Amino acid sequence: MQNPFRFGSVVSGDDFADRRLELAELGRELRAGQHLFLLSPRRYGKTSLILTLLDRLHRQGLLVAYVDVFRTTTPVQLMELTAQTVLRAAESQPERLLRLATDLLGRLRPQVGTDSRGRPTLSIDVGASSRGALALQEDVLTLPEQLALKRRRRLVLVFDEFQEIQRFPGASLEKAMRSHFQTHRNVSYLFAGSKETALRDMATRERSPFYKFGRLMALGPIPAAEFAPYLEARFRRGRLRISREVLDAVLAAADDVPYNVQRLCHQLWALRAGRAERIAERDIGEAIAAIVEQDAPHFSAAWDRLSLHQRQVLQAIARGGGRNVFAATYLAAHRLGSHSSVQTSLRLLVKEQVLAKVQDEYRFTDPFLREWIAIRQG
Ligand SMILES: Nc1ncnc2c1ncn2[C@@H]1O[C@H](COP(=O)(O)OP(=O)(O)OP(=O)(O)O)[C@@H](O)[C@H]1O
Ligand SMILES: [Mg+2]
């Protein structure tokens, strides 16, 4: 029997535990033409939510396009990918796609091919000159509005991991995007990202090109009231029972982060399926130990890259929790030294996404790393 729990990649359809409120609100805003920034720590389920949302909006008659900025390493690649996804929102058939591309991006001489899955791809040869790259940028950044007008339908265009554009040299692309996008009346933009501070800064710093371009929305964990019945049904499908109390303990052990929850349930199922009738609370510890062992090489490598003080701060948080970390008693109890050194270490740990700041608490983005540290400390 197949393990009923999925983790690691995007979940869709039946595997997607329905975030009803989030889907409704995002859909309403985008249909109304509101631009959005969607922020959450890693592995909360942004990409799965976005793709599910786009699928719905598509069925409601909108044009939808999804660009993963992580996939690109240069502005030219990003523009090419944007052109391809935007045009594919309207045409999936190669000849028609080429006709549309020639119509809207004629001077760039676009070409159409097919990828390994048989879907049409678009390529544009800009040559080595910066004039070519600039023409590409100009034409691709006007494309979304042109397409929406031509098809008389609203286009929803998503840039996932949008903060990554800041790694491209210079700020000109970001500025150019803003100056074009702000004139678009028939396109709703959604910018998502898991580097929360970076994306928040892009949207809220006065000097940043995307200052106040859209509304900021923070994605939280899947509410237990929605997630628990989904998980319970999955266990049942896998011929195991689990009580709501034990499920709540599972959610707590995984800090409610959807990826971690699925991972822990996956392990629990693997441990007990065919050997027991129900999951007991004491099984959780065994499942976590197994996961920690699987991930130990990865944790060691990450540990190796940290400074001694960063390691000390992590040990403190694993032992003493992540609240009130600047209190004199906390600093003294964990021998952390000065307030400012703790501040520096925390800032870097958040930047590296080892920790996330959730309200007033510093939390491990991966609770299994916390366990690994706790086990090694004895
Ligand atoms: N709605 C959901 N229902 C069930 N599982 C989910 C849901 N959302 C997320 N997950 C779990 O979390 C994992 C990560 O989801 P996803 O890749 O969508 O998150 P993300 O926030 O985009 O992550 P990343 O920060 O790595 O880009 C999934 O593989 C799945 O195990
Ligand atoms: Mg993602």
Short mmCIF file of C-alpha atoms and ligand atoms in Angstrom, two decimals:
data_model
loop_
_atom_site.label_atom_id
_atom_site.label_comp_id
_atom_site.label_asym_id
_atom_site.label_seq_id
_atom_site.Cartn_x
_atom_site.Cartn_y
_atom_site.Cartn_z
CA MET A 1 0.00 0.00 0.00
CA GLN A 2 1.24 3.46 -0.85
CA ASN A 3 2.08 5.90 1.94
CA PRO A 4 -0.88 8.31 2.05
CA PHE A 5 1.20 11.35 3.08
CA ARG A 6 3.05 13.61 0.68
CA PHE A 7 5.88 15.97 1.37
CA GLY A 8 8.63 17.69 -0.56
CA SER A 9 6.91 18.89 -3.68
CA VAL A 10 3.83 20.85 -4.56
CA VAL A 11 0.57 19.15 -3.54
CA SER A 12 -2.57 19.49 -5.61
CA GLY A 13 -6.04 18.09 -6.10
CA ASP A 14 -6.97 15.50 -3.56
CA ASP A 15 -3.65 15.91 -1.72
CA PHE A 16 -4.28 19.60 -1.07
CA ALA A 17 -5.91 20.24 2.31
CA ASP A 18 -8.24 22.94 1.42
CA ARG A 19 -7.32 26.37 2.75
CA ARG A 20 -10.81 27.66 2.21
CA LEU A 21 -10.50 31.15 3.66
CA GLU A 22 -7.17 31.91 2.04
CA LEU A 23 -8.34 30.71 -1.38
CA ALA A 24 -11.50 32.79 -1.15
CA GLU A 25 -9.74 35.94 -0.05
CA LEU A 26 -6.88 35.73 -2.55
CA GLY A 27 -9.32 34.96 -5.34
CA ARG A 28 -11.57 37.87 -4.44
CA GLU A 29 -8.71 40.35 -4.31
CA LEU A 30 -7.11 39.24 -7.57
CA ARG A 31 -10.40 39.20 -9.46
CA ALA A 32 -10.97 42.75 -8.25
CA GLY A 33 -7.63 43.85 -9.68
CA GLN A 34 -5.75 44.14 -6.39
CA HIS A 35 -2.02 43.41 -6.47
CA LEU A 36 -0.74 41.27 -3.59
CA PHE A 37 2.41 40.29 -1.77
CA LEU A 38 2.09 36.85 -0.16
CA LEU A 39 4.61 36.09 2.56
CA SER A 40 5.28 33.06 4.71
CA PRO A 41 8.24 31.16 6.09
CA ARG A 42 9.49 28.25 4.02
CA ARG A 43 7.33 25.18 3.50
CA TYR A 44 4.06 26.61 4.68
CA GLY A 45 2.51 25.72 1.35
CA LYS A 46 2.66 28.92 -0.68
CA THR A 47 3.35 27.31 -4.02
CA SER A 48 0.68 24.65 -3.56
CA LEU A 49 -1.81 27.32 -2.54
CA ILE A 50 -0.94 29.54 -5.49
CA LEU A 51 -1.20 26.75 -8.06
CA THR A 52 -4.53 25.61 -6.62
CA LEU A 53 -5.74 29.19 -6.70
CA LEU A 54 -4.66 29.69 -10.32
CA ASP A 55 -6.39 26.50 -11.32
CA ARG A 56 -9.63 27.83 -9.85
CA LEU A 57 -9.26 31.26 -11.40
CA HIS A 58 -8.56 29.64 -14.75
CA ARG A 59 -11.77 27.64 -14.45
CA GLN A 60 -13.58 30.89 -13.69
CA GLY A 61 -12.41 32.25 -17.03
CA LEU A 62 -9.35 34.30 -16.12
CA LEU A 63 -5.97 34.04 -17.81
CA VAL A 64 -3.34 32.81 -15.36
CA ALA A 65 0.44 32.60 -15.45
CA TYR A 66 2.99 31.42 -12.90
CA VAL A 67 6.68 32.36 -12.97
CA ASP A 68 9.12 30.80 -10.49
CA VAL A 69 11.95 33.31 -10.22
CA PHE A 70 14.13 30.66 -8.51
CA ARG A 71 14.40 28.87 -11.83
CA THR A 72 16.21 31.74 -13.48
CA THR A 73 19.71 33.07 -12.99
CA THR A 74 19.78 36.13 -15.28
CA PRO A 75 17.33 38.90 -16.17
CA VAL A 76 17.27 37.66 -19.77
CA GLN A 77 16.19 34.20 -18.63
CA LEU A 78 13.54 35.70 -16.40
CA MET A 79 12.15 37.77 -19.27
CA GLU A 80 12.13 34.77 -21.57
CA LEU A 81 10.36 32.62 -18.98
CA THR A 82 7.86 35.41 -18.31
CA ALA A 83 7.08 35.77 -22.01
CA GLN A 84 6.63 32.02 -22.34
CA THR A 85 4.32 31.62 -19.35
CA VAL A 86 2.25 34.69 -20.17
CA LEU A 87 1.69 33.60 -23.76
CA ARG A 88 0.99 30.02 -22.72
CA ALA A 89 -1.77 31.38 -20.52
CA ALA A 90 -3.63 32.09 -23.74
CA GLU A 91 -2.40 29.41 -26.17
CA SER A 92 -1.14 25.91 -25.56
CA GLN A 93 -0.99 24.74 -29.14
CA PRO A 94 2.45 25.32 -30.80
CA GLU A 95 1.40 26.95 -34.09
CA ARG A 96 -1.12 29.22 -32.42
CA LEU A 97 1.41 30.10 -29.74
CA LEU A 98 3.93 31.08 -32.40
CA ARG A 99 1.36 33.22 -34.18
CA LEU A 100 0.46 35.00 -30.95
CA ALA A 101 4.12 35.47 -30.02
CA THR A 102 4.94 36.89 -33.45
CA ASP A 103 1.96 39.17 -33.20
CA LEU A 104 2.87 40.58 -29.75
CA LEU A 105 6.66 40.23 -29.66
CA GLY A 106 7.40 40.49 -33.38
CA ARG A 107 10.63 42.43 -33.26
CA LEU A 108 12.18 39.86 -30.89
CA ARG A 109 11.71 37.09 -33.48
CA PRO A 110 10.41 34.48 -31.03
CA GLN A 111 10.67 30.78 -31.82
CA VAL A 112 8.59 27.89 -30.57
CA GLY A 113 9.86 24.43 -29.64
CA THR A 114 8.71 21.68 -27.28
CA ASP A 115 9.96 20.59 -23.87
CA SER A 116 10.46 17.04 -22.60
CA ARG A 117 6.80 16.84 -21.59
CA GLY A 118 5.63 17.86 -25.03
CA ARG A 119 4.55 21.35 -24.03
CA PRO A 120 5.43 24.23 -26.32
CA THR A 121 8.36 26.40 -25.28
CA LEU A 122 9.24 29.87 -26.42
CA SER A 123 12.77 31.04 -27.06
CA ILE A 124 14.10 34.42 -27.96
CA ASP A 125 17.61 35.00 -29.20
CA VAL A 126 18.75 38.38 -27.92
CA GLY A 127 22.37 37.91 -28.96
CA ALA A 128 25.16 39.32 -26.83
CA SER A 129 24.33 43.02 -27.16
CA SER A 130 22.78 44.95 -24.31
CA ARG A 131 20.42 46.53 -26.89
CA GLY A 132 18.90 43.11 -27.48
CA ALA A 133 18.43 42.53 -23.75
CA LEU A 134 16.84 45.94 -23.33
CA ALA A 135 14.40 45.39 -26.20
CA LEU A 136 13.49 42.04 -24.65
CA GLN A 137 12.83 43.69 -21.30
CA GLU A 138 10.72 46.46 -22.77
CA ASP A 139 8.57 44.17 -24.86
CA VAL A 140 8.11 41.47 -22.25
CA LEU A 141 7.15 43.94 -19.54
CA THR A 142 4.40 45.40 -21.73
CA LEU A 143 3.23 41.94 -22.79
CA PRO A 144 0.92 41.07 -19.84
CA GLU A 145 -1.37 44.06 -20.36
CA GLN A 146 -1.34 43.64 -24.14
CA LEU A 147 -2.35 40.02 -23.86
CA ALA A 148 -5.13 40.77 -21.38
CA LEU A 149 -6.48 43.49 -23.68
CA LYS A 150 -6.24 41.34 -26.77
CA ARG A 151 -8.11 38.47 -25.12
CA ARG A 152 -10.45 40.79 -23.22
CA ARG A 153 -9.82 38.90 -20.04
CA ARG A 154 -8.09 39.69 -16.78
CA LEU A 155 -4.66 38.12 -16.42
CA VAL A 156 -3.36 37.00 -13.03
CA LEU A 157 0.42 36.92 -13.15
CA VAL A 158 2.35 35.37 -10.26
CA PHE A 159 6.04 35.75 -9.50
CA ASP A 160 6.98 33.13 -6.90
CA GLU A 161 10.15 33.78 -4.86
CA PHE A 162 10.03 37.31 -6.21
CA GLN A 163 12.69 38.60 -3.78
CA GLU A 164 15.24 36.63 -5.84
CA ILE A 165 15.23 39.34 -8.53
CA GLN A 166 17.26 41.41 -6.11
CA ARG A 167 20.16 39.05 -6.63
CA PHE A 168 20.48 40.16 -10.23
CA PRO A 169 23.09 42.90 -10.54
CA GLY A 170 21.83 46.49 -10.41
CA ALA A 171 18.32 47.64 -9.58
CA SER A 172 17.23 48.46 -13.10
CA LEU A 173 15.04 45.41 -13.68
CA GLU A 174 13.04 45.98 -10.49
CA LYS A 175 12.51 49.62 -11.43
CA ALA A 176 11.51 48.76 -14.97
CA MET A 177 9.02 46.17 -13.73
CA ARG A 178 7.38 48.66 -11.41
CA SER A 179 7.16 51.39 -14.00
CA HIS A 180 5.46 49.10 -16.50
CA PHE A 181 3.26 47.13 -14.13
CA GLN A 182 1.79 50.23 -12.52
CA THR A 183 0.23 51.21 -15.83
CA HIS A 184 -1.47 47.83 -16.30
CA ARG A 185 -5.20 47.93 -15.66
CA ASN A 186 -6.12 44.41 -16.71
CA VAL A 187 -3.46 42.44 -14.90
CA SER A 188 -3.43 41.47 -11.22
CA TYR A 189 0.04 40.76 -9.89
CA LEU A 190 0.81 38.38 -7.06
CA PHE A 191 4.34 38.39 -5.66
CA ALA A 192 5.12 35.54 -3.28
CA GLY A 193 8.21 34.73 -1.29
CA SER A 194 9.62 32.78 1.60
CA LYS A 195 12.37 35.22 2.45
CA GLU A 196 9.92 37.29 4.38
CA THR A 197 12.13 40.15 5.40
CA ALA A 198 13.44 40.68 1.89
CA LEU A 199 10.00 40.60 0.30
CA ARG A 200 8.47 42.76 3.01
CA ASP A 201 11.21 45.33 2.48
CA MET A 202 10.54 45.38 -1.25
CA ALA A 203 6.91 46.22 -0.58
CA THR A 204 7.26 48.61 2.34
CA ARG A 205 10.52 50.53 2.06
CA GLU A 206 10.04 53.97 0.70
CA ARG A 207 13.13 53.76 -1.47
CA SER A 208 12.18 50.43 -2.97
CA PRO A 209 10.64 50.45 -6.48
CA PHE A 210 7.68 48.30 -5.41
CA TYR A 211 6.87 50.52 -2.43
CA LYS A 212 3.14 50.29 -1.71
CA PHE A 213 2.46 48.52 -5.00
CA GLY A 214 0.15 45.97 -3.40
CA ARG A 215 -1.42 44.67 -0.26
CA LEU A 216 0.69 42.54 2.06
CA MET A 217 -0.73 39.20 3.15
CA ALA A 218 0.94 36.77 5.54
CA LEU A 219 0.18 33.08 5.10
CA GLY A 220 -0.07 31.18 8.37
CA PRO A 221 -0.10 27.45 9.05
CA ILE A 222 -3.12 25.42 7.94
CA PRO A 223 -5.67 25.83 10.75
CA ALA A 224 -5.84 22.66 12.85
CA ALA A 225 -9.61 22.51 12.39
CA GLU A 226 -9.03 21.98 8.65
CA PHE A 227 -5.82 20.01 8.76
CA ALA A 228 -6.74 17.48 11.46
CA PRO A 229 -9.75 15.95 9.63
CA TYR A 230 -7.69 15.74 6.43
CA LEU A 231 -4.88 13.89 8.23
CA GLU A 232 -7.29 11.64 10.07
CA ALA A 233 -8.91 10.62 6.79
CA ARG A 234 -5.49 9.88 5.28
CA PHE A 235 -4.56 7.60 8.18
CA ARG A 236 -7.88 5.85 7.78
CA ARG A 237 -7.23 5.37 4.07
CA GLY A 238 -3.93 3.81 5.10
CA ARG A 239 -5.77 1.51 7.56
CA LEU A 240 -4.61 3.22 10.72
CA ARG A 241 -6.59 5.11 13.31
CA ILE A 242 -5.53 8.20 15.18
CA SER A 243 -7.38 10.17 17.84
CA ARG A 244 -7.79 13.92 17.74
CA GLU A 245 -5.60 14.24 20.88
CA VAL A 246 -2.74 12.38 19.27
CA LEU A 247 -3.19 14.40 16.07
CA ASP A 248 -2.96 17.61 18.07
CA ALA A 249 0.29 16.33 19.56
CA VAL A 250 1.55 15.60 16.03
CA LEU A 251 0.68 19.12 14.89
CA ALA A 252 2.42 20.60 17.93
CA ALA A 253 5.55 18.46 17.45
CA ALA A 254 5.73 19.70 13.86
CA ASP A 255 5.16 23.33 14.88
CA ASP A 256 2.07 23.28 12.63
CA VAL A 257 4.23 23.73 9.52
CA PRO A 258 2.43 21.81 6.75
CA TYR A 259 5.58 20.23 5.31
CA ASN A 260 6.72 19.04 8.74
CA VAL A 261 3.28 17.74 9.61
CA GLN A 262 3.12 15.66 6.42
CA ARG A 263 6.65 14.43 6.96
CA LEU A 264 5.91 13.32 10.51
CA CYS A 265 2.66 11.61 9.49
CA HIS A 266 4.50 9.92 6.62
CA GLN A 267 6.99 8.50 9.11
CA LEU A 268 4.31 7.49 11.61
CA TRP A 269 2.46 5.63 8.92
CA ALA A 270 5.67 3.91 7.75
CA LEU A 271 6.39 2.80 11.32
CA ARG A 272 2.99 1.41 12.20
CA ALA A 273 1.09 0.46 9.04
CA GLY A 274 0.31 -3.24 9.06
CA ARG A 275 1.69 -3.57 12.59
CA ALA A 276 -0.83 -1.73 14.70
CA GLU A 277 -4.41 -0.54 14.57
CA ARG A 278 -3.86 2.94 15.82
CA ILE A 279 -1.17 5.53 16.34
CA ALA A 280 -0.30 6.18 19.98
CA GLU A 281 1.17 9.36 21.38
CA ARG A 282 4.44 7.58 22.26
CA ASP A 283 4.93 6.71 18.56
CA ILE A 284 5.63 10.37 17.85
CA GLY A 285 9.00 10.29 19.59
CA GLU A 286 10.07 7.26 17.63
CA ALA A 287 9.01 8.84 14.34
CA ILE A 288 10.90 12.04 15.13
CA ALA A 289 14.02 10.06 16.04
CA ALA A 290 13.83 8.29 12.68
CA ILE A 291 13.49 11.59 10.80
CA VAL A 292 16.34 13.16 12.74
CA GLU A 293 18.52 10.21 11.79
CA GLN A 294 17.57 10.51 8.11
CA ASP A 295 18.39 14.21 8.11
CA ALA A 296 21.51 14.07 10.30
CA PRO A 297 24.00 14.46 7.41
CA HIS A 298 22.15 17.54 6.23
CA PHE A 299 21.99 18.97 9.79
CA SER A 300 25.72 18.39 10.33
CA ALA A 301 26.54 20.21 7.12
CA ALA A 302 24.32 23.14 8.12
CA TRP A 303 25.84 23.20 11.64
CA ASP A 304 29.30 23.29 10.14
CA ARG A 305 28.51 26.52 8.30
CA LEU A 306 27.44 28.39 11.46
CA SER A 307 29.60 30.49 13.75
CA LEU A 308 30.17 29.32 17.30
CA HIS A 309 27.92 32.02 18.66
CA GLN A 310 25.13 31.16 16.24
CA ARG A 311 25.37 27.55 17.42
CA GLN A 312 25.18 28.71 21.02
CA VAL A 313 22.06 30.73 20.29
CA LEU A 314 20.44 27.72 18.62
CA GLN A 315 21.29 25.51 21.58
CA ALA A 316 19.71 28.08 23.88
CA ILE A 317 16.52 28.23 21.84
CA ALA A 318 16.35 24.42 21.54
CA ARG A 319 16.59 24.21 25.32
CA GLY A 320 14.90 27.35 26.57
CA GLY A 321 12.47 28.31 23.82
CA GLY A 322 12.53 31.36 21.57
CA ARG A 323 10.66 33.95 23.64
CA ASN A 324 12.20 36.83 25.62
CA VAL A 325 15.62 35.94 24.33
CA PHE A 326 16.96 39.41 25.13
CA ALA A 327 15.91 39.31 28.79
CA ALA A 328 18.88 39.55 31.14
CA THR A 329 17.91 36.30 32.84
CA TYR A 330 17.77 34.45 29.50
CA LEU A 331 21.14 35.84 28.36
CA ALA A 332 22.70 34.88 31.67
CA ALA A 333 21.10 31.43 31.92
CA HIS A 334 22.44 30.47 28.49
CA ARG A 335 25.70 32.45 28.78
CA LEU A 336 25.00 34.23 25.52
CA GLY A 337 27.04 37.37 26.10
CA SER A 338 25.89 40.77 24.98
CA HIS A 339 22.51 41.81 23.69
CA SER A 340 24.06 43.05 20.46
CA SER A 341 25.92 39.82 19.69
CA VAL A 342 22.68 37.88 20.15
CA GLN A 343 20.94 40.35 17.88
CA THR A 344 23.54 39.82 15.16
CA SER A 345 23.39 36.04 15.40
CA LEU A 346 19.60 36.04 15.34
CA ARG A 347 19.49 38.32 12.33
CA LEU A 348 21.80 36.00 10.39
CA LEU A 349 19.95 32.87 11.48
CA VAL A 350 16.67 34.40 10.31
CA LYS A 351 18.28 35.51 7.06
CA GLU A 352 19.55 31.97 6.49
CA GLN A 353 16.06 30.72 7.38
CA VAL A 354 17.30 28.48 10.18
CA LEU A 355 14.96 30.43 12.45
CA ALA A 356 11.80 32.35 11.69
CA LYS A 357 10.32 35.08 13.80
CA VAL A 358 6.66 34.32 14.43
CA GLN A 359 5.08 37.14 16.40
CA ASP A 360 7.38 37.52 19.43
CA GLU A 361 8.96 34.13 19.17
CA TYR A 362 12.04 32.84 17.39
CA ARG A 363 11.24 29.38 16.07
CA PHE A 364 13.19 26.73 14.27
CA THR A 365 11.95 26.58 10.69
CA ASP A 366 12.67 22.88 10.98
CA PRO A 367 11.61 21.41 14.34
CA PHE A 368 13.57 18.27 13.52
CA LEU A 369 16.76 20.34 13.62
CA ARG A 370 15.72 21.48 17.07
CA GLU A 371 15.39 17.82 18.09
CA TRP A 372 18.76 16.99 16.56
CA ILE A 373 20.38 19.75 18.62
CA ALA A 374 18.50 18.71 21.75
CA ILE A 375 19.52 15.05 21.35
CA ARG A 376 23.18 15.95 20.90
CA GLN A 377 23.12 18.17 23.96
CA GLY A 378 21.83 15.20 25.94
N1 LIG B 1 -2.76 22.67 1.60
C1 LIG B 1 -1.92 21.67 1.88
N2 LIG B 1 -2.38 20.43 2.14
C2 LIG B 1 -1.57 19.42 2.45
N3 LIG B 1 -0.24 19.53 2.52
C3 LIG B 1 0.31 20.73 2.28
C4 LIG B 1 -0.50 21.86 1.93
N4 LIG B 1 0.31 22.91 1.75
C5 LIG B 1 1.57 22.46 1.95
N5 LIG B 1 1.59 21.16 2.27
C6 LIG B 1 2.79 20.35 2.61
O1 LIG B 1 3.91 21.23 2.60
C7 LIG B 1 4.85 20.85 1.58
C8 LIG B 1 5.44 22.10 0.96
O2 LIG B 1 4.46 22.78 0.18
P1 LIG B 1 4.86 23.92 -0.86
O3 LIG B 1 6.03 23.50 -1.67
O4 LIG B 1 3.62 24.33 -1.53
O5 LIG B 1 5.31 25.06 0.18
P2 LIG B 1 6.12 26.40 -0.08
O6 LIG B 1 5.71 27.35 1.01
O7 LIG B 1 5.98 26.85 -1.47
O8 LIG B 1 7.59 25.87 0.20
P3 LIG B 1 9.00 26.53 -0.20
O9 LIG B 1 9.26 27.56 0.83
O10 LIG B 1 9.96 25.37 -0.09
O11 LIG B 1 8.87 27.08 -1.58
C9 LIG B 1 4.07 19.96 0.64
O12 LIG B 1 4.91 19.02 0.01
C10 LIG B 1 3.09 19.29 1.58
O13 LIG B 1 3.71 18.22 2.24
MG MG B 2 7.40 27.35 -2.94
#
